[in-house]
PDB file of C-alpha atoms in Angstrom:
ATOM      1  CA  MET A  60      33.160 -48.126  45.949  1.00  0.00           C
ATOM      2  CA  LYS A  61      30.885 -49.477  43.131  1.00  0.00           C
ATOM      3  CA  GLY A  62      29.933 -52.186  45.350  1.00  0.00           C
ATOM      4  CA  PHE A  63      29.078 -49.774  48.240  1.00  0.00           C
ATOM      5  CA  ARG A  64      27.072 -47.642  45.699  1.00  0.00           C
ATOM      6  CA  GLU A  65      24.916 -50.476  44.455  1.00  0.00           C
ATOM      7  CA  MET A  66      24.323 -51.788  48.013  1.00  0.00           C
ATOM      8  CA  ALA A  67      23.198 -48.367  48.847  1.00  0.00           C
ATOM      9  CA  ARG A  68      21.007 -48.066  45.759  1.00  0.00           C
ATOM     10  CA  ASP A  69      19.309 -51.438  46.685  1.00  0.00           C
ATOM     11  CA  TYR A  70      18.748 -50.426  49.977  1.00  0.00           C
ATOM     12  CA  LEU A  71      17.145 -47.059  49.220  1.00  0.00           C
ATOM     13  CA  ILE A  72      14.712 -48.883  46.760  1.00  0.00           C
ATOM     14  CA  ASP A  73      13.764 -51.218  49.721  1.00  0.00           C
ATOM     15  CA  LEU A  74      13.284 -47.938  52.123  1.00  0.00           C
ATOM     16  CA  GLU A  75      12.030 -45.888  49.909  1.00  0.00           C
ATOM     17  CA  PRO A  76      12.350 -42.807  51.665  1.00  0.00           C
ATOM     18  CA  VAL A  77      11.342 -39.275  50.518  1.00  0.00           C
ATOM     19  CA  VAL A  78      15.099 -37.798  49.918  1.00  0.00           C
ATOM     20  CA  ILE A  79      15.500 -34.036  50.142  1.00  0.00           C
ATOM     21  CA  ALA A  80      18.776 -32.439  48.966  1.00  0.00           C
ATOM     22  CA  VAL A  81      20.018 -29.222  49.896  1.00  0.00           C
ATOM     23  CA  THR A  82      22.401 -27.333  47.532  1.00  0.00           C
ATOM     24  CA  GLY A  83      23.186 -23.925  46.375  1.00  0.00           C
ATOM     25  CA  ASN A  84      25.629 -21.129  48.012  1.00  0.00           C
ATOM     26  CA  GLY A  85      23.212 -20.101  50.600  1.00  0.00           C
ATOM     27  CA  LYS A  86      22.435 -21.289  54.284  1.00  0.00           C
ATOM     28  CA  ARG A  87      22.492 -24.908  53.236  1.00  0.00           C
ATOM     29  CA  THR A  88      23.090 -26.092  57.264  1.00  0.00           C
ATOM     30  CA  THR A  89      20.475 -23.799  58.236  1.00  0.00           C
ATOM     31  CA  VAL A  90      17.945 -24.851  55.811  1.00  0.00           C
ATOM     32  CA  ILE A  91      18.487 -28.407  56.544  1.00  0.00           C
ATOM     33  CA  LYS A  92      18.182 -27.821  60.344  1.00  0.00           C
ATOM     34  CA  LEU A  93      14.648 -26.198  59.840  1.00  0.00           C
ATOM     35  CA  ILE A  94      13.193 -28.807  57.686  1.00  0.00           C
ATOM     36  CA  GLU A  95      14.483 -31.418  60.083  1.00  0.00           C
ATOM     37  CA  VAL A  96      12.676 -29.460  63.336  1.00  0.00           C
ATOM     38  CA  MET A  97       9.333 -28.849  61.107  1.00  0.00           C
ATOM     39  CA  ILE A  98       8.883 -32.382  59.772  1.00  0.00           C
ATOM     40  CA  LYS A  99      10.710 -34.696  62.783  1.00  0.00           C
ATOM     41  CA  HIS A 100       7.445 -35.102  64.720  1.00  0.00           C
ATOM     42  CA  HIS A 101       5.408 -36.358  61.623  1.00  0.00           C
ATOM     43  CA  PHE A 102       8.104 -38.451  59.784  1.00  0.00           C
ATOM     44  CA  LYS A 103      11.099 -40.713  60.907  1.00  0.00           C
ATOM     45  CA  THR A 104      13.466 -38.241  59.617  1.00  0.00           C
ATOM     46  CA  GLU A 105      17.607 -38.982  58.902  1.00  0.00           C
ATOM     47  CA  VAL A 106      19.925 -36.311  58.185  1.00  0.00           C
ATOM     48  CA  THR A 107      23.364 -36.438  57.061  1.00  0.00           C
ATOM     49  CA  ALA A 108      25.300 -33.722  58.848  1.00  0.00           C
ATOM     50  CA  GLY A 109      27.772 -31.427  56.606  1.00  0.00           C
ATOM     51  CA  SER A 110      28.609 -31.851  53.058  1.00  0.00           C
ATOM     52  CA  VAL A 111      29.975 -35.286  52.130  1.00  0.00           C
ATOM     53  CA  SER A 112      33.578 -35.239  50.483  1.00  0.00           C
ATOM     54  CA  ASP A 113      33.751 -39.095  50.572  1.00  0.00           C
ATOM     55  CA  PRO A 114      31.064 -40.818  48.410  1.00  0.00           C
ATOM     56  CA  ALA A 115      32.295 -44.287  49.692  1.00  0.00           C
ATOM     57  CA  ALA A 116      31.733 -42.875  53.388  1.00  0.00           C
ATOM     58  CA  ALA A 117      28.220 -41.532  52.278  1.00  0.00           C
ATOM     59  CA  PHE A 118      27.036 -45.007  50.878  1.00  0.00           C
ATOM     60  CA  LEU A 119      28.211 -46.812  54.099  1.00  0.00           C
ATOM     61  CA  SER A 120      25.860 -44.260  55.978  1.00  0.00           C
ATOM     62  CA  LEU A 121      23.267 -44.877  53.905  1.00  0.00           C
ATOM     63  CA  LEU A 122      23.350 -48.355  54.603  1.00  0.00           C
ATOM     64  CA  GLN A 123      23.171 -47.632  58.138  1.00  0.00           C
ATOM     65  CA  LEU A 124      20.025 -45.883  57.779  1.00  0.00           C
ATOM     66  CA  PRO A 125      16.941 -47.485  60.048  1.00  0.00           C
ATOM     67  CA  GLU A 126      14.437 -49.273  58.428  1.00  0.00           C
ATOM     68  CA  ALA A 127      11.683 -47.108  59.509  1.00  0.00           C
ATOM     69  CA  THR A 128      13.235 -44.233  57.757  1.00  0.00           C
ATOM     70  CA  ASP A 129      10.407 -41.927  56.092  1.00  0.00           C
ATOM     71  CA  VAL A 130      12.659 -38.973  55.286  1.00  0.00           C
ATOM     72  CA  TYR A 131      16.208 -38.661  54.205  1.00  0.00           C
ATOM     73  CA  ILE A 132      17.961 -35.013  54.193  1.00  0.00           C
ATOM     74  CA  PHE A 133      21.526 -34.580  52.656  1.00  0.00           C
ATOM     75  CA  GLU A 134      23.688 -31.600  51.864  1.00  0.00           C
ATOM     76  CA  ALA A 135      25.449 -31.202  48.393  1.00  0.00           C
ATOM     77  CA  ASP A 136      28.360 -29.101  48.324  1.00  0.00           C
ATOM     78  CA  PRO A 137      27.883 -27.057  44.927  1.00  0.00           C
ATOM     79  CA  GLN A 138      31.783 -26.735  44.537  1.00  0.00           C
ATOM     80  CA  ASP A 139      32.491 -30.944  44.728  1.00  0.00           C
ATOM     81  CA  GLU A 140      30.733 -31.617  41.483  1.00  0.00           C
ATOM     82  CA  GLU A 141      32.321 -35.155  41.345  1.00  0.00           C
ATOM     83  CA  THR A 142      30.788 -36.138  44.667  1.00  0.00           C
ATOM     84  CA  ALA A 143      27.423 -34.420  44.050  1.00  0.00           C
ATOM     85  CA  ALA A 144      27.428 -36.443  40.834  1.00  0.00           C
ATOM     86  CA  GLU A 145      27.824 -39.793  43.002  1.00  0.00           C
ATOM     87  CA  LEU A 146      25.267 -38.618  45.477  1.00  0.00           C
ATOM     88  CA  PHE A 147      22.615 -37.785  42.941  1.00  0.00           C
ATOM     89  CA  GLN A 148      23.143 -40.880  40.900  1.00  0.00           C
ATOM     90  CA  VAL A 149      22.128 -42.848  43.723  1.00  0.00           C
ATOM     91  CA  LEU A 150      19.736 -41.016  45.922  1.00  0.00           C
ATOM     92  CA  GLN A 151      17.748 -39.569  42.997  1.00  0.00           C
ATOM     93  CA  PRO A 152      15.921 -36.962  45.330  1.00  0.00           C
ATOM     94  CA  GLY A 153      12.251 -36.132  45.416  1.00  0.00           C
ATOM     95  CA  PHE A 154      12.880 -32.499  46.370  1.00  0.00           C
ATOM     96  CA  ASN A 155      15.897 -30.415  45.794  1.00  0.00           C
ATOM     97  CA  VAL A 156      16.161 -26.991  47.528  1.00  0.00           C
ATOM     98  CA  ILE A 157      18.598 -24.613  45.919  1.00  0.00           C
ATOM     99  CA  THR A 158      19.555 -21.452  48.113  1.00  0.00           C
ATOM    100  CA  GLY A 159      20.881 -19.298  45.523  1.00  0.00           C
ATOM    101  CA  VAL A 160      23.642 -18.856  43.127  1.00  0.00           C
ATOM    102  CA  SER A 161      26.014 -16.291  44.341  1.00  0.00           C
ATOM    103  CA  GLY A 162      28.253 -13.942  42.323  1.00  0.00           C
ATOM    104  CA  GLY A 163      27.990 -12.642  38.481  1.00  0.00           C
ATOM    105  CA  THR A 164      27.416 -14.765  35.572  1.00  0.00           C
ATOM    106  CA  GLY A 165      31.140 -14.901  34.927  1.00  0.00           C
ATOM    107  CA  ASP A 166      32.180 -16.026  38.687  1.00  0.00           C
ATOM    108  CA  SER A 167      33.726 -19.222  38.810  1.00  0.00           C
ATOM    109  CA  LYS A 168      31.961 -20.196  41.936  1.00  0.00           C
ATOM    110  CA  SER A 169      28.403 -19.080  40.559  1.00  0.00           C
ATOM    111  CA  ASN A 170      29.332 -21.107  37.547  1.00  0.00           C
ATOM    112  CA  GLN A 171      30.370 -24.353  39.131  1.00  0.00           C
ATOM    113  CA  THR A 172      27.260 -24.039  41.409  1.00  0.00           C
ATOM    114  CA  LYS A 173      25.229 -23.879  38.040  1.00  0.00           C
ATOM    115  CA  SER A 174      26.567 -26.867  36.471  1.00  0.00           C
ATOM    116  CA  VAL A 175      25.916 -28.989  39.772  1.00  0.00           C
ATOM    117  CA  ILE A 176      22.415 -27.940  39.792  1.00  0.00           C
ATOM    118  CA  SER A 177      21.981 -28.677  36.384  1.00  0.00           C
ATOM    119  CA  LEU A 178      23.519 -31.965  37.008  1.00  0.00           C
ATOM    120  CA  ALA A 179      20.941 -32.594  39.966  1.00  0.00           C
ATOM    121  CA  GLU A 180      18.287 -31.452  38.035  1.00  0.00           C
ATOM    122  CA  ASP A 181      18.766 -34.259  35.295  1.00  0.00           C
ATOM    123  CA  LEU A 182      19.354 -36.864  38.036  1.00  0.00           C
ATOM    124  CA  MET A 183      16.346 -36.057  39.922  1.00  0.00           C
ATOM    125  CA  LYS A 184      13.085 -38.248  39.620  1.00  0.00           C
ATOM    126  CA  ALA A 185      10.666 -37.309  37.064  1.00  0.00           C
ATOM    127  CA  SER A 186       8.152 -36.715  39.913  1.00  0.00           C
ATOM    128  CA  ALA A 187      10.676 -34.628  41.812  1.00  0.00           C
ATOM    129  CA  SER A 188      10.370 -30.780  42.821  1.00  0.00           C
ATOM    130  CA  LEU A 189      12.736 -27.835  42.859  1.00  0.00           C
ATOM    131  CA  ILE A 190      12.472 -25.343  45.781  1.00  0.00           C
ATOM    132  CA  LEU A 191      14.582 -22.322  44.952  1.00  0.00           C
ATOM    133  CA  ASP A 192      15.577 -18.693  45.598  1.00  0.00           C
ATOM    134  CA  GLY A 193      13.094 -17.055  43.262  1.00  0.00           C
ATOM    135  CA  ASP A 194      15.055 -13.797  44.200  1.00  0.00           C
ATOM    136  CA  ASP A 195      17.976 -14.862  42.246  1.00  0.00           C
ATOM    137  CA  PRO A 196      18.115 -13.747  38.615  1.00  0.00           C
ATOM    138  CA  LEU A 197      20.243 -16.763  37.843  1.00  0.00           C
ATOM    139  CA  LEU A 198      17.942 -19.149  38.442  1.00  0.00           C
ATOM    140  CA  ASP A 199      15.272 -17.516  36.562  1.00  0.00           C
ATOM    141  CA  ARG A 200      15.178 -20.200  33.890  1.00  0.00           C
ATOM    142  CA  LYS A 201      13.228 -23.165  32.401  1.00  0.00           C
ATOM    143  CA  TRP A 202      13.465 -26.184  34.370  1.00  0.00           C
ATOM    144  CA  LYS A 203      12.833 -29.700  33.549  1.00  0.00           C
ATOM    145  CA  ALA A 204      11.247 -30.676  36.991  1.00  0.00           C
ATOM    146  CA  ASP A 205       8.448 -28.862  38.873  1.00  0.00           C
ATOM    147  CA  ALA A 206       9.765 -25.296  40.200  1.00  0.00           C
ATOM    148  CA  VAL A 207       8.765 -23.724  43.251  1.00  0.00           C
ATOM    149  CA  LYS A 208      10.032 -20.390  44.139  1.00  0.00           C
ATOM    150  CA  ALA A 209      10.090 -18.771  47.394  1.00  0.00           C
ATOM    151  CA  GLY A 210      11.450 -15.563  48.144  1.00  0.00           C
ATOM    152  CA  PHE A 211      10.521 -11.445  48.159  1.00  0.00           C
ATOM    153  CA  SER A 212       9.914 -11.134  44.431  1.00  0.00           C
ATOM    154  CA  ASP A 213       6.826 -11.321  42.511  1.00  0.00           C
ATOM    155  CA  GLY A 214       6.130 -14.717  40.765  1.00  0.00           C
ATOM    156  CA  CYS A 215       7.260 -16.651  43.769  1.00  0.00           C
ATOM    157  CA  LEU A 216       4.346 -19.198  44.945  1.00  0.00           C
ATOM    158  CA  PHE A 217       5.773 -18.828  48.350  1.00  0.00           C
ATOM    159  CA  LYS A 218       6.171 -15.043  48.223  1.00  0.00           C
ATOM    160  CA  ILE A 219       7.361 -13.368  51.556  1.00  0.00           C
ATOM    161  CA  HIS A 220       5.514 -10.001  52.274  1.00  0.00           C
ATOM    162  CA  SER A 221       4.573  -7.781  55.391  1.00  0.00           C
ATOM    163  CA  VAL A 222       7.758  -8.255  57.359  1.00  0.00           C
ATOM    164  CA  GLU A 223       7.716  -6.633  60.775  1.00  0.00           C
ATOM    165  CA  GLU A 224      10.626  -6.251  63.132  1.00  0.00           C
ATOM    166  CA  THR A 225       9.119  -6.873  66.582  1.00  0.00           C
ATOM    167  CA  SER A 226      12.395  -6.522  68.497  1.00  0.00           C
ATOM    168  CA  PRO A 227      15.980  -6.337  67.809  1.00  0.00           C
ATOM    169  CA  ASN A 228      16.005 -10.339  67.048  1.00  0.00           C
ATOM    170  CA  ASN A 229      12.308 -11.224  66.401  1.00  0.00           C
ATOM    171  CA  SER A 230      10.242 -10.581  63.389  1.00  0.00           C
ATOM    172  CA  GLU A 231       7.160 -11.718  61.879  1.00  0.00           C
ATOM    173  CA  PHE A 232       6.306 -12.086  58.223  1.00  0.00           C
ATOM    174  CA  SER A 233       3.531 -13.547  56.115  1.00  0.00           C
ATOM    175  CA  ILE A 234       3.667 -15.795  53.055  1.00  0.00           C
ATOM    176  CA  GLU A 235       1.366 -15.034  50.284  1.00  0.00           C
ATOM    177  CA  GLY A 236      -1.830 -17.614  50.296  1.00  0.00           C
ATOM    178  CA  ILE A 237      -0.927 -18.992  53.948  1.00  0.00           C
ATOM    179  CA  ARG A 238      -3.392 -17.112  56.320  1.00  0.00           C
ATOM    180  CA  LEU A 239      -1.013 -16.831  59.591  1.00  0.00           C
ATOM    181  CA  ARG A 240       1.642 -14.858  60.545  1.00  0.00           C
ATOM    182  CA  PHE A 241       4.862 -16.422  61.309  1.00  0.00           C
ATOM    183  CA  LYS A 242       7.106 -15.624  64.030  1.00  0.00           C
ATOM    184  CA  ILE A 243      11.242 -16.020  63.993  1.00  0.00           C
ATOM    185  CA  ASN A 244      13.946 -15.197  66.197  1.00  0.00           C
ATOM    186  CA  SER A 245      15.591 -13.233  63.708  1.00  0.00           C
ATOM    187  CA  SER A 246      15.301  -9.936  61.845  1.00  0.00           C
ATOM    188  CA  GLU A 247      17.856 -11.240  59.095  1.00  0.00           C
ATOM    189  CA  THR A 248      16.436 -11.332  55.588  1.00  0.00           C
ATOM    190  CA  HIS A 249      18.649 -14.415  54.792  1.00  0.00           C
ATOM    191  CA  HIS A 250      17.125 -16.369  57.738  1.00  0.00           C
ATOM    192  CA  ILE A 251      13.405 -15.641  56.477  1.00  0.00           C
ATOM    193  CA  LYS A 252      14.038 -16.996  53.526  1.00  0.00           C
ATOM    194  CA  CYS A 253      15.677 -20.093  54.644  1.00  0.00           C
ATOM    195  CA  ALA A 254      12.384 -20.522  56.771  1.00  0.00           C
ATOM    196  CA  VAL A 255      10.205 -20.154  53.952  1.00  0.00           C
ATOM    197  CA  TYR A 256      12.037 -22.761  51.969  1.00  0.00           C
ATOM    198  CA  ALA A 257      11.354 -25.136  54.730  1.00  0.00           C
ATOM    199  CA  VAL A 258       7.872 -24.376  54.960  1.00  0.00           C
ATOM    200  CA  ALA A 259       7.760 -24.969  51.179  1.00  0.00           C
ATOM    201  CA  VAL A 260       8.910 -28.150  51.787  1.00  0.00           C
ATOM    202  CA  CYS A 261       6.721 -28.950  54.555  1.00  0.00           C
ATOM    203  CA  VAL A 262       3.512 -27.964  52.602  1.00  0.00           C
ATOM    204  CA  HIS A 263       4.676 -30.182  49.484  1.00  0.00           C
ATOM    205  CA  LEU A 264       4.797 -33.266  52.152  1.00  0.00           C
ATOM    206  CA  GLY A 265       1.220 -32.423  53.233  1.00  0.00           C
ATOM    207  CA  LEU A 266       1.950 -31.112  56.702  1.00  0.00           C
ATOM    208  CA  PRO A 267       0.011 -27.970  57.745  1.00  0.00           C
ATOM    209  CA  ALA A 268       1.600 -24.585  57.750  1.00  0.00           C
ATOM    210  CA  GLU A 269       0.662 -24.009  61.299  1.00  0.00           C
ATOM    211  CA  ALA A 270       2.762 -27.074  62.517  1.00  0.00           C
ATOM    212  CA  ALA A 271       5.489 -25.490  60.446  1.00  0.00           C
ATOM    213  CA  ALA A 272       5.137 -22.210  62.185  1.00  0.00           C
ATOM    214  CA  GLU A 273       5.003 -23.397  65.598  1.00  0.00           C
ATOM    215  CA  GLU A 274       8.602 -25.040  65.123  1.00  0.00           C
ATOM    216  CA  LEU A 275      10.087 -21.902  63.545  1.00  0.00           C
ATOM    217  CA  GLU A 276       9.057 -19.917  66.566  1.00  0.00           C
ATOM    218  CA  ARG A 277      10.827 -22.187  69.003  1.00  0.00           C
ATOM    219  CA  PHE A 278      14.193 -22.343  66.468  1.00  0.00           C
ATOM    220  CA  SER A 279      17.237 -20.646  67.394  1.00  0.00           C
ATOM    221  CA  PHE A 280      19.515 -19.309  64.698  1.00  0.00           C
ATOM    222  CA  SER A 281      22.938 -19.672  65.237  1.00  0.00           C
ATOM    223  CA  GLY A 282      24.362 -17.657  62.430  1.00  0.00           C
TER     224      GLY A 282
END
């Protein structure tokens, strides 16, 4: 596996894609799909589908990335610290989206997630940004990297407000500082938060919020 790891690292250095990690105990797959649809018309985007349990297979797939890749998105399972460590050492994400930490401070699952998040922070690029659940008290701490909060709480840079259910399966909402209404094919709070994580990534990549809003309005949620 060492050979694959080194080859994958060298290949990524040559490609220089923006690497986006999605971890945490929230809807990771939904966040990844939202980011992908919002940026795919602006950047050549590649995604690893699902959590990776075999680092060697992950490194092999990295070696198969097209040379024109601008953005690479991957999912890190917070309950698999060994694999997450291997991935973060090679990929060194420029963005890490943290979808929350479930349970109380004594919960083994949340403790494992916090351990992986700390590991990921240590292995990110110096210029990297964290985009995290601003409503989760377990994520309310000082961070080494630039931390951007998204959620309903005061103190969130991407603060959700004025949520209005327009029909049983459709809603509109606003994000503080962005002068437009976002339309979403869901009335579920967790879907709105997933959407705002993705919007935060788009804005940090330099894309207009209007482009993200257009893709969100067309997006269909599966669960």
